[in-house]
PDB file of C-alpha atoms in Angstrom:
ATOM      1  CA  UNK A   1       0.000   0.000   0.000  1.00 91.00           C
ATOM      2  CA  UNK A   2       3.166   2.610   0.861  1.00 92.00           C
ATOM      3  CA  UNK A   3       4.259   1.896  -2.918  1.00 94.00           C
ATOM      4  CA  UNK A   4       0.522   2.915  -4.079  1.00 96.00           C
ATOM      5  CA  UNK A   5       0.674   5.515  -2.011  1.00 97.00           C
ATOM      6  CA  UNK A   6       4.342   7.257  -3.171  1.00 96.00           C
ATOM      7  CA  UNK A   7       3.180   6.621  -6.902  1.00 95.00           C
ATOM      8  CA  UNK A   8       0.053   8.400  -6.511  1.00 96.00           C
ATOM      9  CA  UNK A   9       1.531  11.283  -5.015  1.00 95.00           C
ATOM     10  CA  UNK A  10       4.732  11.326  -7.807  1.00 93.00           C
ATOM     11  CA  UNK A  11       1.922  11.075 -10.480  1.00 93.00           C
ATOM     12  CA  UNK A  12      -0.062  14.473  -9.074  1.00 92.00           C
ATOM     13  CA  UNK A  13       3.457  15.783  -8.928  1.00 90.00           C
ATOM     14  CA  UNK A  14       4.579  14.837 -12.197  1.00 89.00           C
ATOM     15  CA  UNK A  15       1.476  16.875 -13.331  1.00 87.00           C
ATOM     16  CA  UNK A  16       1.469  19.694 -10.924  1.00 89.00           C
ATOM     17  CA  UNK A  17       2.541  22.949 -11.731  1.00 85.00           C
ATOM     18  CA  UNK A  18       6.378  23.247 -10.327  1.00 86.00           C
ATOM     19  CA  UNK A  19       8.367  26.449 -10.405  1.00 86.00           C
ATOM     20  CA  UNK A  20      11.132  27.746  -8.720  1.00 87.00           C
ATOM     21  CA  UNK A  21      11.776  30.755  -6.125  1.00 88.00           C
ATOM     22  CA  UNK A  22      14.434  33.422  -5.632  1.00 91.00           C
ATOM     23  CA  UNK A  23      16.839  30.599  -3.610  1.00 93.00           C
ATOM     24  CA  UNK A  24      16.497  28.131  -6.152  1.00 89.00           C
ATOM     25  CA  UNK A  25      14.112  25.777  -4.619  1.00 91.00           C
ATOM     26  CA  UNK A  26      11.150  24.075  -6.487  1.00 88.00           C
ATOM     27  CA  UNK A  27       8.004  25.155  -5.348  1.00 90.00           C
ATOM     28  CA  UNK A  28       4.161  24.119  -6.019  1.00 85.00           C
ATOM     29  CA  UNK A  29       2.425  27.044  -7.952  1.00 82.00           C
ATOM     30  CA  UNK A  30      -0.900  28.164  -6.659  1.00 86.00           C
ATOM     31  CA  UNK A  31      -3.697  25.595  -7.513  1.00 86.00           C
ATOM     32  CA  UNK A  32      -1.763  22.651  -6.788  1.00 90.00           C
ATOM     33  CA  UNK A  33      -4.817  20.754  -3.765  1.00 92.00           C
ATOM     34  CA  UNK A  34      -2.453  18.930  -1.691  1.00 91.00           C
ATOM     35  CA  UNK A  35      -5.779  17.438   0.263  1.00 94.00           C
ATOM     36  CA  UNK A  36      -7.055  15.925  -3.164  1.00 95.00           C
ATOM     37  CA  UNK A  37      -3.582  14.603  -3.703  1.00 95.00           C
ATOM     38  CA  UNK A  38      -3.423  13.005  -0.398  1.00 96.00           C
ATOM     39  CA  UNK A  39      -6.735  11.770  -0.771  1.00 97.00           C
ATOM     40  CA  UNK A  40      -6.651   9.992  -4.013  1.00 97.00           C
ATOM     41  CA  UNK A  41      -3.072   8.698  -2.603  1.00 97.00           C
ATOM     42  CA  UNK A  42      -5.149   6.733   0.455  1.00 97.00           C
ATOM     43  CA  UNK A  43      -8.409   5.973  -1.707  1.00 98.00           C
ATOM     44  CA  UNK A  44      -5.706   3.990  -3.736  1.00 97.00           C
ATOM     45  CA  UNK A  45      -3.888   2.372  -1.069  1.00 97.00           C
ATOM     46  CA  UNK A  46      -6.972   1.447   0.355  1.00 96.00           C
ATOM     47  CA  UNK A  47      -7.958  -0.310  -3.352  1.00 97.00           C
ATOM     48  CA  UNK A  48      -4.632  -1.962  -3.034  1.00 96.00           C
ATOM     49  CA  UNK A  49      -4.770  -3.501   0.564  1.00 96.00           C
ATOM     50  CA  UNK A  50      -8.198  -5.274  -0.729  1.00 95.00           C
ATOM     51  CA  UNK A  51      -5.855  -7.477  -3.531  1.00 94.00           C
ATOM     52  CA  UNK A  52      -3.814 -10.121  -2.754  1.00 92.00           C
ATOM     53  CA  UNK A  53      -0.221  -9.363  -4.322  1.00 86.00           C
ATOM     54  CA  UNK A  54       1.228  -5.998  -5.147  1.00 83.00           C
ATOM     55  CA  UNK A  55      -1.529  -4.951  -7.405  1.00 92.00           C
ATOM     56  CA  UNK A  56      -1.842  -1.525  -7.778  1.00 93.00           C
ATOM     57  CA  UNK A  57      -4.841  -0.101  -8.831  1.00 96.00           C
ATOM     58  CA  UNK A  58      -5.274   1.492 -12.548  1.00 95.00           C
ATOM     59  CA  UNK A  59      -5.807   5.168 -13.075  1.00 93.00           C
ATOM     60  CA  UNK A  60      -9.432   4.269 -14.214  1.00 96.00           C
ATOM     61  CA  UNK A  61     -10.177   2.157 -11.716  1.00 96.00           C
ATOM     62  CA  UNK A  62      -9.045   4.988  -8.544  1.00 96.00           C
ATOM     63  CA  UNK A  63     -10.844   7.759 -10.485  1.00 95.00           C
ATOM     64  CA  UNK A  64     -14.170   5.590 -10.618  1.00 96.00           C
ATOM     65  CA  UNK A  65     -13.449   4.929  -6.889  1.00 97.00           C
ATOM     66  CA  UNK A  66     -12.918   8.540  -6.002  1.00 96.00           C
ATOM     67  CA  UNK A  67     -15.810   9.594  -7.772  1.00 96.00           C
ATOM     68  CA  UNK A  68     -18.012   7.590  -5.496  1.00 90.00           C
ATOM     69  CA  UNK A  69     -15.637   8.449  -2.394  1.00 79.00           C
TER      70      UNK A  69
END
């Protein structure tokens, strides 16, 4: 479920808007909802600790799950 977890958050990352400031370190640009992050993160660790095996959920399958979250 941790791995689920980490790759969830890395994805939102990956799409987030990232910028920089005046020292040089990378910084989330207004918009970025850490709480919807952090909740499709445990929605899909919670989809993974119902499998047997280390089988993540697909991005379909956690949207249709957070949509009736």
């Amino acid at each position: 479920a941790g791995d689920t977890f980490q790759t969830v958050v890395l994805h939102s990352l990956s799409s987030a808007d990232i910028g920089q400031d005046s020292t040089g370190r990378f910084v989330l640009q207004p918009g970025f909802d850490l709480r919807s992050c952090l909740n499709s993160a445990i929605v899909a660790a919670g989809i993974t600790c119902t499998r047997k095996g280390a089988d993540l959920p697909k991005l379909t399958e956690l949207n249709a799950a957070l949509a009736n979250h």
